[in-house]
Every structure is written in C-alpha cells, then in structure tokens.
Coordinates of C-alpha atoms and ligand atoms in Angstrom, one line a residue:
X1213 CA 187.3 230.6 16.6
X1214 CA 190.5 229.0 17.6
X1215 CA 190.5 226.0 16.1
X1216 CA 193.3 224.7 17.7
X1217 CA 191.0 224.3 21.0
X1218 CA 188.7 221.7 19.1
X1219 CA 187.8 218.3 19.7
X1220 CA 188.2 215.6 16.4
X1221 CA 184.9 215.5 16.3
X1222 CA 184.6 219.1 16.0
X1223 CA 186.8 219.5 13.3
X1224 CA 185.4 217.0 11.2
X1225 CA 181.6 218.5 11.5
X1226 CA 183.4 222.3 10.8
X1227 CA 185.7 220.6 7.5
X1228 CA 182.5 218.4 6.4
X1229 CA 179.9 221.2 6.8
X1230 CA 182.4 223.4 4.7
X1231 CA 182.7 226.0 7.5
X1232 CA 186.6 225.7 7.2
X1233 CA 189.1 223.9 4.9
X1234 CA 191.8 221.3 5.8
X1235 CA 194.8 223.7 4.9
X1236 CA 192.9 226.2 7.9
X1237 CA 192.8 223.4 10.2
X1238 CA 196.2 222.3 9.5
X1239 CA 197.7 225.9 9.5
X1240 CA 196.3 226.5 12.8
X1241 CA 198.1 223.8 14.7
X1242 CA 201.2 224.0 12.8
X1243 CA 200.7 227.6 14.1
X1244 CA 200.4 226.5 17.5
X1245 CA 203.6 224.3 17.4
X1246 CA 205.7 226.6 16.1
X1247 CA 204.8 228.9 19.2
X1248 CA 204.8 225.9 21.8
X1249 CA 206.7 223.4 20.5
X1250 CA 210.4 225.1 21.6
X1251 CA 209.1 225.0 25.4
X1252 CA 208.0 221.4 25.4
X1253 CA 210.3 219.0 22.5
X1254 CA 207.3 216.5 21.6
X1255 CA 208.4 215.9 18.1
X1256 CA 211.3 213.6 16.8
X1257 CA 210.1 214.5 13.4
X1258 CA 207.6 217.6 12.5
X1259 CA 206.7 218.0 9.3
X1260 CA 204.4 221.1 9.5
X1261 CA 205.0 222.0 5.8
X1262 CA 204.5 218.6 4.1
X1263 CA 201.0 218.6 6.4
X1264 CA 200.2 222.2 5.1
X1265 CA 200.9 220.8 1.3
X1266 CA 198.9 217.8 1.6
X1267 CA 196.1 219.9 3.4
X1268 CA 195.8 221.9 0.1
X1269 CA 195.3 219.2 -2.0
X1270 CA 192.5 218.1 0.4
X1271 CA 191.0 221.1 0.0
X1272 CA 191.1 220.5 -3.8
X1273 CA 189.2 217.0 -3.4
X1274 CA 186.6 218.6 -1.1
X1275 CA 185.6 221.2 -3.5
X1276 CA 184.8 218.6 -5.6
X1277 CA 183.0 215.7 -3.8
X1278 CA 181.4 215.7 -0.3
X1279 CA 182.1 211.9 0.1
X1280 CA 185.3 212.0 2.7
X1281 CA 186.7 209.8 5.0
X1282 CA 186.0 209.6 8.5
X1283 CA 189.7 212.0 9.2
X1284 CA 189.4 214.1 6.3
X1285 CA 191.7 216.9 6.9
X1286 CA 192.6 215.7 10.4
X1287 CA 195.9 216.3 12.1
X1288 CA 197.5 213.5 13.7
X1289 CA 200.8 212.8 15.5
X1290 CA 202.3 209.2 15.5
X1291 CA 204.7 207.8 18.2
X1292 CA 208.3 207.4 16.3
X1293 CA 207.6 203.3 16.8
X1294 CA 205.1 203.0 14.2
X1295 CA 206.2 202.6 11.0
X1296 CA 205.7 205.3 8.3
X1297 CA 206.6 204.8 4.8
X1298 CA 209.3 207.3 3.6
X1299 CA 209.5 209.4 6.4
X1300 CA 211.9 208.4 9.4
X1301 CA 211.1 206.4 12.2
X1302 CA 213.8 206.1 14.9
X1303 CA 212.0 204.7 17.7
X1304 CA 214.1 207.1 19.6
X1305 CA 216.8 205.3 19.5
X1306 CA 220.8 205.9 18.0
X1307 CA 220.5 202.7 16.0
X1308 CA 217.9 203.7 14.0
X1309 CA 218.7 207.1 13.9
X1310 CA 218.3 207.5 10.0
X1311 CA 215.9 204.6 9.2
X1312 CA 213.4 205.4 6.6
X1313 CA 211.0 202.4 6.2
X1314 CA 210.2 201.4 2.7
X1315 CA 206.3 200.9 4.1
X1316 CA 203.7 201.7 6.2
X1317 CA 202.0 199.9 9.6
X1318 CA 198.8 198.5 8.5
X1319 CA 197.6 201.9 11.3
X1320 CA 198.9 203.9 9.3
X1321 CA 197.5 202.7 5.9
X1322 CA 193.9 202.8 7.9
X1323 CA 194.7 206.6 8.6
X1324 CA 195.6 206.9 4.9
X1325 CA 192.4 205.5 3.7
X1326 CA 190.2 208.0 6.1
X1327 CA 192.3 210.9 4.5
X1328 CA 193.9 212.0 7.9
X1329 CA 197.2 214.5 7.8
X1330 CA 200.2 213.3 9.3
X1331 CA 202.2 216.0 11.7
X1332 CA 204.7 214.4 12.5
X1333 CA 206.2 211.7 14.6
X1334 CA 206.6 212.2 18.4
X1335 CA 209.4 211.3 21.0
X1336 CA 209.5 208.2 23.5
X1337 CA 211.3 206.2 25.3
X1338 CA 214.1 204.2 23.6
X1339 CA 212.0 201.4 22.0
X1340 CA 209.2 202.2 24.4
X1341 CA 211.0 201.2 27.7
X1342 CA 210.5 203.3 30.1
X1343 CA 207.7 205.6 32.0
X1344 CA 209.4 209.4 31.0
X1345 CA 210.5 209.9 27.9
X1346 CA 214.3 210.7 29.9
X1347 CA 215.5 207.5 28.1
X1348 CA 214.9 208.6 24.4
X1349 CA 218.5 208.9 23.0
X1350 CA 217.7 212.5 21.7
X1351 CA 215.8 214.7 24.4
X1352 CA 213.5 215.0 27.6
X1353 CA 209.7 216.0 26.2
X1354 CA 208.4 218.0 29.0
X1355 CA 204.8 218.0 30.8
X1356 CA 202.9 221.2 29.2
X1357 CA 201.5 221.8 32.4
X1358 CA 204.7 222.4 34.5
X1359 CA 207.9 222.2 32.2
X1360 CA 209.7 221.2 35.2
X1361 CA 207.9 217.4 35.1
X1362 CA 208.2 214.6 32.6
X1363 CA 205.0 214.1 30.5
X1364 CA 205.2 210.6 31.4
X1365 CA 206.4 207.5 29.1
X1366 CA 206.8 205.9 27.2
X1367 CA 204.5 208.1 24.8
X1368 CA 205.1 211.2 26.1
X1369 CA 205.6 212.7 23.0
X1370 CA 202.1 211.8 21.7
X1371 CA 200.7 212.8 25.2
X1372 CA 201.9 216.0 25.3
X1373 CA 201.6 217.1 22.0
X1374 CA 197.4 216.4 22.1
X1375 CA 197.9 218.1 25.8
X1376 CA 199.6 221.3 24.7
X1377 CA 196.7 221.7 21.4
X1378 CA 199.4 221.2 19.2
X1379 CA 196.8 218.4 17.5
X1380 CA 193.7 217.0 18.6
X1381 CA 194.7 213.3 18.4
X1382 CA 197.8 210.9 18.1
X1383 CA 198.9 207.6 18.2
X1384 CA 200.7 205.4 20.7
X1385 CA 201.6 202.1 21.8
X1386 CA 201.4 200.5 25.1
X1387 CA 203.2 197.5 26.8
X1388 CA 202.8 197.8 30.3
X1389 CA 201.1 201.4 30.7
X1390 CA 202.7 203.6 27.5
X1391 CA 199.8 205.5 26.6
X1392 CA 197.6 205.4 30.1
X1393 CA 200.5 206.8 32.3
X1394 CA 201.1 209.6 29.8
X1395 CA 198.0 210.3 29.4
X1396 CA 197.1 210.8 32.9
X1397 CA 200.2 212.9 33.5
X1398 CA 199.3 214.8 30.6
X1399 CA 195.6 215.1 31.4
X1400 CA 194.1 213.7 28.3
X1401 CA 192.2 210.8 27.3
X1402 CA 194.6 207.6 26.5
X1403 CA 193.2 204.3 25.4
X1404 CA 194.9 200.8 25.4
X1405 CA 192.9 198.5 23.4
X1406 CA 192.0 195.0 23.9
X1407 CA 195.0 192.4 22.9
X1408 CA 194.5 191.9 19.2
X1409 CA 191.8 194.3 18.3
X1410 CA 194.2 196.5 16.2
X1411 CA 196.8 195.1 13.9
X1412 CA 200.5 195.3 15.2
X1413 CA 202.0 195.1 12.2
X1414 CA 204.5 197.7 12.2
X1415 CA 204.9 198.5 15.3
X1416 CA 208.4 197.8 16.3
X1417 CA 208.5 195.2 18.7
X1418 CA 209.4 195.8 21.8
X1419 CA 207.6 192.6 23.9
X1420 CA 205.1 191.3 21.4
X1421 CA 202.9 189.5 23.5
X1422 CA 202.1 192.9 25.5
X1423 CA 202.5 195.3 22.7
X1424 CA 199.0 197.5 21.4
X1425 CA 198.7 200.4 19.6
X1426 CA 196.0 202.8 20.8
X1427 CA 194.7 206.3 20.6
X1428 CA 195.5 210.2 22.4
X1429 CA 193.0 212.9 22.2
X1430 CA 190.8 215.3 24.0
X1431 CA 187.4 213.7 24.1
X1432 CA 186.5 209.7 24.7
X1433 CA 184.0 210.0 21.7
X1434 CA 186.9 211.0 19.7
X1435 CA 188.7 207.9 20.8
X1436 CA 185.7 206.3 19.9
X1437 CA 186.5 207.9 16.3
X1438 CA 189.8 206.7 15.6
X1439 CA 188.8 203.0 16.9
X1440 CA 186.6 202.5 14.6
X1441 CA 189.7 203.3 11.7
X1442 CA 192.1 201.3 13.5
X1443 CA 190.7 198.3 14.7
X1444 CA 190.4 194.9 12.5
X1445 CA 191.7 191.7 11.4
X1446 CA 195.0 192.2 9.9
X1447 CA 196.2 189.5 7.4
X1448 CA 199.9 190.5 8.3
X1449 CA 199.4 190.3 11.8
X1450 CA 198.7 187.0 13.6
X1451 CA 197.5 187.7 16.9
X1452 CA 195.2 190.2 16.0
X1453 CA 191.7 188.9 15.7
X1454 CA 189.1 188.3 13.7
X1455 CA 186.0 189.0 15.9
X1456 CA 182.8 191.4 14.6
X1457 CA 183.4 194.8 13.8
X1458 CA 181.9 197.0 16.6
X1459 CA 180.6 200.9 16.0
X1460 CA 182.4 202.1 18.7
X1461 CA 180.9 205.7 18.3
X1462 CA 177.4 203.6 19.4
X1463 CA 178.4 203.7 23.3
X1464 CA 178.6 207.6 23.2
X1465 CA 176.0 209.6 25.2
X1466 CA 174.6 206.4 26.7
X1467 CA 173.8 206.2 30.4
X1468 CA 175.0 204.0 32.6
X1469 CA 172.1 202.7 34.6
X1470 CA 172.7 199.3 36.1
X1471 CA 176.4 198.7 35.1
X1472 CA 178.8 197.4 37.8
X1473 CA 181.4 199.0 38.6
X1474 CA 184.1 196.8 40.4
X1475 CA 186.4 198.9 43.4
X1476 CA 189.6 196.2 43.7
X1477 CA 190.9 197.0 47.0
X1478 CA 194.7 196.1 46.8
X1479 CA 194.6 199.5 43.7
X1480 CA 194.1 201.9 47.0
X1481 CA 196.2 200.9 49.4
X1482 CA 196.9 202.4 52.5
X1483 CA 199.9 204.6 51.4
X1484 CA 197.9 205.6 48.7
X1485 CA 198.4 209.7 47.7
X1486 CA 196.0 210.8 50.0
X1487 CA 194.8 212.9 46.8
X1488 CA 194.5 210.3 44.1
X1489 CA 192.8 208.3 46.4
X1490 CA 189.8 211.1 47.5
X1491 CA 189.9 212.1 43.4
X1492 CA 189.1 208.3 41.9
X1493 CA 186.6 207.8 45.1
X1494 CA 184.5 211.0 44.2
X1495 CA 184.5 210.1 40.8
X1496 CA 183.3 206.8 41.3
X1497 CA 180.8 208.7 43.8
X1498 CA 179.2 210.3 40.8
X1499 CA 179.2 207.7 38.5
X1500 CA 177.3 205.8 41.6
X1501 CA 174.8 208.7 41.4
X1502 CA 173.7 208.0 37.5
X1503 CA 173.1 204.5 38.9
X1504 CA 175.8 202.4 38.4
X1505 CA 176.2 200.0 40.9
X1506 CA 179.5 200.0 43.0
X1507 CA 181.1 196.6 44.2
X1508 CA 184.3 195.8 46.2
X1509 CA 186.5 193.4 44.4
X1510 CA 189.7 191.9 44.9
X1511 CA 192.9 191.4 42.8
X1512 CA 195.4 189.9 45.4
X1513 CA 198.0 188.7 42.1
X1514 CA 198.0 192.0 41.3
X1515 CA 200.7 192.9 43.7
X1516 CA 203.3 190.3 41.4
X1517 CA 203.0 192.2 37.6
X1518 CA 205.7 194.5 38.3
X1519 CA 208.2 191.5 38.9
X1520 CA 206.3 189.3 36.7
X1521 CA 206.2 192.3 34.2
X1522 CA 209.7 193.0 34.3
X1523 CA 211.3 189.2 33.5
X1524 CA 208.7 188.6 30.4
X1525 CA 208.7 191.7 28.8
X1526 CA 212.7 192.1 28.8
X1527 CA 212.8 188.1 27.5
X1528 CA 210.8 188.9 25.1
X1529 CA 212.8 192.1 24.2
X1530 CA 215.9 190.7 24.3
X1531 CA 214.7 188.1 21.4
X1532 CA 213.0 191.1 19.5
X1533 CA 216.1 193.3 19.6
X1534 CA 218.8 190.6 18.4
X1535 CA 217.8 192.0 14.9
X1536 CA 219.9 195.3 15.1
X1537 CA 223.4 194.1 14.5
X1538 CA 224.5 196.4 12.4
X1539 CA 224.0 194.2 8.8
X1540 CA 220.7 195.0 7.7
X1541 CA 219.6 198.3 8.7
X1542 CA 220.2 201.0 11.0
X1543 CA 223.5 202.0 12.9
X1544 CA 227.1 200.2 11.9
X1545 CA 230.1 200.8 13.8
X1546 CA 232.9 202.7 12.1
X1547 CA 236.2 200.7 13.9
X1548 CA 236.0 197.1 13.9
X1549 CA 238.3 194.0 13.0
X1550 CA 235.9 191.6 12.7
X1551 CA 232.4 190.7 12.4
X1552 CA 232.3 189.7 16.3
X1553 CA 233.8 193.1 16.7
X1554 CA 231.5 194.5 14.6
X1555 CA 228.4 193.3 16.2
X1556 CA 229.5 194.0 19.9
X1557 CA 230.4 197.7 19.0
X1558 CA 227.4 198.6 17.0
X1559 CA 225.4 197.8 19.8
X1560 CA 227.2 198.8 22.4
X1561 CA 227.3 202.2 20.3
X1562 CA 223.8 202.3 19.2
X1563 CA 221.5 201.2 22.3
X1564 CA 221.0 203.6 25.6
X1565 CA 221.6 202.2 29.1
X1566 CA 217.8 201.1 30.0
X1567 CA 217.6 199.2 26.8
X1568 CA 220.9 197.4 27.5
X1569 CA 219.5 196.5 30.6
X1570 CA 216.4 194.9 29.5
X1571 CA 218.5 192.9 27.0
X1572 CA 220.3 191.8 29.8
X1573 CA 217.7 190.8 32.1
X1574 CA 215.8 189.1 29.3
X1575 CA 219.0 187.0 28.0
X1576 CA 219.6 186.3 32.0
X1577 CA 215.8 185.0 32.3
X1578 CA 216.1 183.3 29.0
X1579 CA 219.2 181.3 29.8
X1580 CA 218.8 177.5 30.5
X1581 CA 219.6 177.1 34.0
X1582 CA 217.4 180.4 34.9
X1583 CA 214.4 179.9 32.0
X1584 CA 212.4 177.6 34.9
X1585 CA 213.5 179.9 37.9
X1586 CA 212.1 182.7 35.8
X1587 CA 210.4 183.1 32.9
X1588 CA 208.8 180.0 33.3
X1589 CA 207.1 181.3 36.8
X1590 CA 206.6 184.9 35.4
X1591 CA 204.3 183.6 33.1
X1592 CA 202.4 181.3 35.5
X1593 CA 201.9 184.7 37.4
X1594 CA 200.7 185.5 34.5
X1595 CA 197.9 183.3 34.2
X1596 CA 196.8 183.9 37.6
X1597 CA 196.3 187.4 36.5
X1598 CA 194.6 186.8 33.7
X1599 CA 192.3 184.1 35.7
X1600 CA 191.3 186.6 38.6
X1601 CA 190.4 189.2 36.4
X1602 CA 188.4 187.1 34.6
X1603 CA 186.3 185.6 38.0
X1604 CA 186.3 189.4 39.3
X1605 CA 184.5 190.3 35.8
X1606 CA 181.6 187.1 36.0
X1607 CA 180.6 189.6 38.8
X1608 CA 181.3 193.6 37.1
X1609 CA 181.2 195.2 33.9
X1610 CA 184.3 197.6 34.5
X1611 CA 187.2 197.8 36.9
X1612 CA 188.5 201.6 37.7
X1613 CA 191.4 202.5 39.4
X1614 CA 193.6 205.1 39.6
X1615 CA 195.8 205.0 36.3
X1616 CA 198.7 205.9 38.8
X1617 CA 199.9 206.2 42.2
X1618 CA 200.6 210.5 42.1
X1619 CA 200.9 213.2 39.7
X1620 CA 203.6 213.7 37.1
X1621 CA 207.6 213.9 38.8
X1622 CA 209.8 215.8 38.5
X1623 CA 212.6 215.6 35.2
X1624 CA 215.4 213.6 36.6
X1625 CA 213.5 212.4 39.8
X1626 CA 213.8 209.1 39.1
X1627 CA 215.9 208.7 36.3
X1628 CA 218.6 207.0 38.2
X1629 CA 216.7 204.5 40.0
X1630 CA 215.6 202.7 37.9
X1631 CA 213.2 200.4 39.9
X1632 CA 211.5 203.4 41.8
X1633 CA 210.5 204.5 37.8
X1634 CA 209.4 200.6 36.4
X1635 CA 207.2 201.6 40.0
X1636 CA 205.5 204.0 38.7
X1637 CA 203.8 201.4 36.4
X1638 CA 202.1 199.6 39.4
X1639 CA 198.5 200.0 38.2
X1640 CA 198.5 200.0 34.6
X1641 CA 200.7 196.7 33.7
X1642 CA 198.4 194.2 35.2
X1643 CA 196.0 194.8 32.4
X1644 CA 198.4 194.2 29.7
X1645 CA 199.3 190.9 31.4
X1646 CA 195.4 189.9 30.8
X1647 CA 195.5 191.6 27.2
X1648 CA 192.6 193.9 28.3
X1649 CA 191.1 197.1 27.1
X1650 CA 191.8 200.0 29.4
X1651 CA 191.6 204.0 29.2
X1652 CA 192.9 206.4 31.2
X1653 CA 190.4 209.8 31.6
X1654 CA 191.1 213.1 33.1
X1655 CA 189.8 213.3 36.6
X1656 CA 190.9 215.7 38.6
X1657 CA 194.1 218.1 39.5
X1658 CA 196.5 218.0 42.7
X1659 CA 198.4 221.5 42.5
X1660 CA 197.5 222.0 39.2
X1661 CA 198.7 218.8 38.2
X1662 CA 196.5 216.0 36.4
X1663 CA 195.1 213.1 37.8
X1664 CA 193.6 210.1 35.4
X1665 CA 191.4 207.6 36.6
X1666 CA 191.8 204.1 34.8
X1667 CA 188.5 202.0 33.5
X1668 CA 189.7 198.5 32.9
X1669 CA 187.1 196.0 30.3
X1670 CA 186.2 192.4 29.7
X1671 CA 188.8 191.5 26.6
X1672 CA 186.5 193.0 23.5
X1673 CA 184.6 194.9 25.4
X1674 CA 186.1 198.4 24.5
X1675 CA 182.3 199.6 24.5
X1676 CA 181.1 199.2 28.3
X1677 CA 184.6 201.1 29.2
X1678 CA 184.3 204.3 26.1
X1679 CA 180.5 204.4 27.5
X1680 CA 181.2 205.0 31.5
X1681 CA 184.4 206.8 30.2
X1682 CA 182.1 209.0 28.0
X1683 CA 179.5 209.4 30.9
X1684 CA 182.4 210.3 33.5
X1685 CA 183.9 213.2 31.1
X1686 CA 180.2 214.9 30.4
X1687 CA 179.8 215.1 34.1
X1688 CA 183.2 217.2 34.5
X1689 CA 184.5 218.4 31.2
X1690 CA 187.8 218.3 32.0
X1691 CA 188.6 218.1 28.3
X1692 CA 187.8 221.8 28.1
X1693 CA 190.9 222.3 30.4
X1694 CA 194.3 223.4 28.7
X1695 CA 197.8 224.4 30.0
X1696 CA 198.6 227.8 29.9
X1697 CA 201.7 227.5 28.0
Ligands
LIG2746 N1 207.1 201.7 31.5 C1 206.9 200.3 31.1 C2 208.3 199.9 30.6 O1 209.2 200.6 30.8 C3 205.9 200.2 30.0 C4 206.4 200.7 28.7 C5 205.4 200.6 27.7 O2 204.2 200.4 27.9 N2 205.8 200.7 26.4 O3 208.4 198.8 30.2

C-alpha cells in the first residue's frame, strides 16, 4: 500500500478505522520528500522530524480514544505567508528571513484543533507577487512534471509539493490567481474561496482587499474536507463574514442535472492555445452530457482586470509593506548614519526587484495628482466587474473557463518581462476583483503537461462549484495521475 498515493480522505478512513497509525502516514511522506524533494525545492522550511515526533504522540491519543478531529494524523504543508507560531515564516522574502512569529493565523489554530501535522512551510513568490515562484529571494521550485518549467506562482511551493505526493493537501493564498494558476500547472485541485469565508488573520498582507487563503490537494471532496476546518467568522478578522456555516462535504457525489453552466466568450478568444481551448470545450461537453445546461455569456470588462489588477493591488501593497523598516521586526541594515539612512538601506537590502516595483507603482498610483487618474478609475473598473458578473449569474449557476491561457513555461521564460508574466494571470484575476469562489481542476494534458479548467461561483456559493468540480473529476480521474519523478 503506498500511502503516499492517497487522497485525505483516504488517510483519514485508514488512521480512524485503525488500519495504520499517524507516525506511518507521516513517515511515508517524509519518506517521499526526502527522495523527491532535492529534484524539485518546494520547502522553505521542512520539518519532517518534528512531524514524525508529533505523529507519535498522535498515535498515543488514538490508542486511547476514537473521538479525533477531522485531520487527525494528517500531513499538511503551509505557504511561508501564513503565520505559524514558533516556527519561521519568511514569506520568501530577505527581510523576514529569520522571523519567528510569537502566534498563529487563526488557519492555522483551525488545523490545530482538527489535530492535523504540520510539514512544513513551502516557497512562493516574494510576498506573493508573482506567477512562478522565480521571484522568491531563496530559490526556483520546479514543476514535478518537467523540472525544466516553473510550478506556477505565487504558491508554487504548496502546488508542487501535493503534486509530487510529498503530502496530500496544503495551504495557500490567492490575490489575483496564487493558488488556481499553480494548481493548474501542477495538475491538482486548487480552490480560492469566496471573499471573507475564511479568516485572514495572519496572512501577511500583500493587497488585503484581494487576499484569501484556500486549499491544495488531490481530490475536490478533499477540498471539501479542509473547508469545512477553515471557513468562519473570525473575531480578529473584519472582512471575513458571518454568514451560516455550510457542510461543504454535502455537495460531494451529487449530480448535476439542470445546473447552468455559463461559457463567457471573451475567456476563449481567438488566439486561444488551440489545445486549452479543445480541452475546457470537451470538458464542458461532458458535463453537458450529465445534463447540465450550457449557456453563452459575456464578460466584456473582463479584458480591463489585468491593468485594473495591477494599479489596486500594488496601492494597496505599497501601504501594507510600509511596515518593514527595519525597527520592529525583520531585516536591519548593518551601515547606516542615520535613521533616514537606516530605513532606505534596509529596504533597499531586504526587498527583491518585483516587490520594489509594486511599491513603486502603488506609491505612483497613490500619489495626489495621480490617485484620480488611477486608483480611483481602477476601482470603478472594478465595480463593473463585480456588476457583470453578478447580471451574468441572475442567468447561471457557475462560470468555467480555462484557469490559463497554456501549460506551465519554461524557468526563466518570462522572468525578465515582467508584463508578459502579470499576463499569465489573464483568467484568474477577474474573480478576485468580484471576491468570488473559484477552483481550478485537472483537465487534461498537452505534451504531458497539465491543463486546469476554472469553475467560477456566486459569492458564498462554494457548494454549486465543489459539486460540478466533484462531478467533472469522477468522470476523468485525473487525480489518480502522478509525475514520474
Ligand atoms: N500573479 C499575481 C501577482 O503577481 C497574483 C499573485 C497572487 O495571487 N498572490 O500579483
């Protein structure tokens, strides 16, 4: 039995049944990543012998009561922006190179409760910006399905690392496509959640009004799994919501028999990868077939979110970063004369180019004379957005797209341009611009590479979009694919 090839679900029924004990499960993929791990560079952090030693003691508490939580014994990997107490979380980034945080993210206590294992936490893109993983200050992570590739960013860590079997689920956060690019890259199952369903509170902020955590893993009921531990009101975050709790496990093995599916035109355009294009099609073909009911919509706005995307999320992250300045926490300059001195050369020192960038762009938007020219009509884009998603959805359930225009690229493709890489965003940022719930699903390979296809919901409607997800992956089982690594 290689239990490195299960699903969450799996290893739950195996650890709760007694069939195997935590410290076997953990063993197994701390195993696996000691063999696979050197070829790919998914963790910042790995901490395969604290996991081992907390797996023992969880194999002390099961011999003694059945009554676990819903991750007992469950490997997970967190992306190095969510904050976990005691153990170092860099965000990739020289400036917090060495900070440990003095607590957890309100995620993380949520794992804690459901007795889940931490692995480890995985690379990304400095602060989350970017669409590769090329711009975390330490290393490249590479695609376990061709080591030549980028696994896609800004969690490609946490992409890769449920892609290569080295655990069946992780966490990651997603601002303009983070965890749905990835995952498509990576061909696994990524999940953005609706704006406010799952506390931010220690998440480092990268552009707050766009930031959400979500979920990696294999199978869309496992998603389904770690959404019902992560979601909820959070005192100590104010924009999440207070709003009924849903079993998201509910929608699983439900057909799909009258749901309307909306096809927005302006997501296949003509230059389309002929491909992608034939891939998402079919697949919508099928789900046609278990009578769902296929409708041509249009999103002409759509065609702004990149340059809308890219003047509010860099205002927003040039506000957010204006905390590391070398006082508080994280990097300090060692040569300075003066505190002016010492703020300039700590960050000069301590941030990587694309961050710099964005702080620019943001302060440039910000500024009085530009704030109208820019921000201000960003976010009236925006709204138009938002609005014309909400008319397309007073006529369909779920949107689906492709999750992006081609496979994985190549490492260093497009690491010096950088507007041909905020590109590769096209399809996914729109729907953090509405705050809506969107996963990305396995759905096909070109050349052996991965193709995801996107299912966008109604904001709180995670449900509809896990139950055609579900429905899509039982019809291909594309989960039961791995990289030969
Ligand atoms: N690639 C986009 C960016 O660079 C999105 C990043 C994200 O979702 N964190 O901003």
């Amino acid at each position: 039995m290689e239990l490195w090839k299960k699903s969450l679900k799996e290893l739950s029924d195996l650890i709760n049944s007694k069939e195997v004990k935590p410290s076997e499960v953990v063993e197994a993929f701390v195993k696996r990543t000691e063999e696979i791990e050197p070829k790919i560079n998914s963790y910042i952090t790995f901490l395969g012998e604290k996991a081992l030693e907390d797996a023992k003691k969880k194999d002390e508490e099961l011999a003694k009561s059945n009554n676990k939580g819903k991750l007992f014994g469950i490997p997970i990997a967190i992306k190095d922006n969510i904050i976990t107490k005691d153990i170092k979380t860099t965000c990739a980034s020289k400036i917090l190179e060495n900070f440990v945080p003095p607590y957890n993210a309100t995620v993380i206590e949520k794992l804690e409760e459901e007795g889940y294992i931490l692995t480890g936490k995985t690379n990304l893109d400095e602060f989350a910006m970017g669409s590769s993983t090329e711009n975390s200050a330490f290393f490249t992570t590479k695609n376990p399905w061709d080591l030549t590739r980028v696994p896609g960013g800004s969690s490609g860590g946490s992409s890769a690392v449920v892609s290569a079997g080295l655990v069946p689920a992780a966490l990651g956060s997603d601002t303009g496509g983070s965890i749905r690019q990835p995952a498509a890259f990576c061909g696994v199952v990524g999940f953005k959640p609706t704006y406010g369903r799952v506390s931010r509170y220690g998440l480092v902020a990268f552009a707050s009004s766009l930031d959400q955590i979500g979920t990696f893993s294999r199978t869309v009921e496992d998603t389904a799994i770690l959404m019902n531990v992560i979601a909820g009101k959070d005192e100590k975050d104010s924009t999440s919501v207070k709003i009924e709790d849903i079993d998201f496990t509910s929608f699983i093995g439900k057909d799909i028999k009258g749901i309307k599916i909306g096809i927005p035109k302006e997501y296949f355009p003509e230059d389309l990868d002929r491909d992608v294009k034939e891939i998402i099609l079919k697949g919508v073909k099928q789900l046609e077939d278990e009578g769902a009911e296929i409708v041509e919509i249009s999103l002409p706005t759509s065609k702004y979110s990149i340059e809308a995307y890219y003047i509010i999320a860099p205002s927003e992250a040039s506000s957010n970063l204006a905390r590391y300045d070398g006082v508080r926490y994280g990097y300090r300059t060692k040569d300075y004369k003066d505190l002016e001195e010492m703020y300039s050369k700590t960050r000069a020192e301590g941030f990587g180019a694309e961050v710099k960038r964005r702080i620019m762009l943001g302060t440039y938007a910000l500024s009085s004379g530009y704030y109208d020219a820019y921000y201000l009509k960003a976010q009236k884009v925006r709204t138009l957005i938002y609005q014309e998603f909400m008319d397309a959805f007073n006529k369909v359930d779920v949107i689906i797209t492709p999750t992006t225009p081609d496979v994985a690229f190549k490492i260093g493709e497009k690491s010096n341009n950088p507007v041909e890489m905020y590109l590769s965003d096209i399809f996914t940022v729109s729907v953090n611009m509405a705050g809506l719930p969107a996963i990305s699903i396995p759905a096909g390979f070109k050349n052996s590479l991965p193709i995801g296809m996107q299912i966008i919901g109604k904001p709180f409607d995670e449900g509809t979009v896990l139950q055609v997800a579900d429905r899509f992956e039982k019809l291909n089982n594309y989960n039961l694919n791995f990289p030969s690594l």
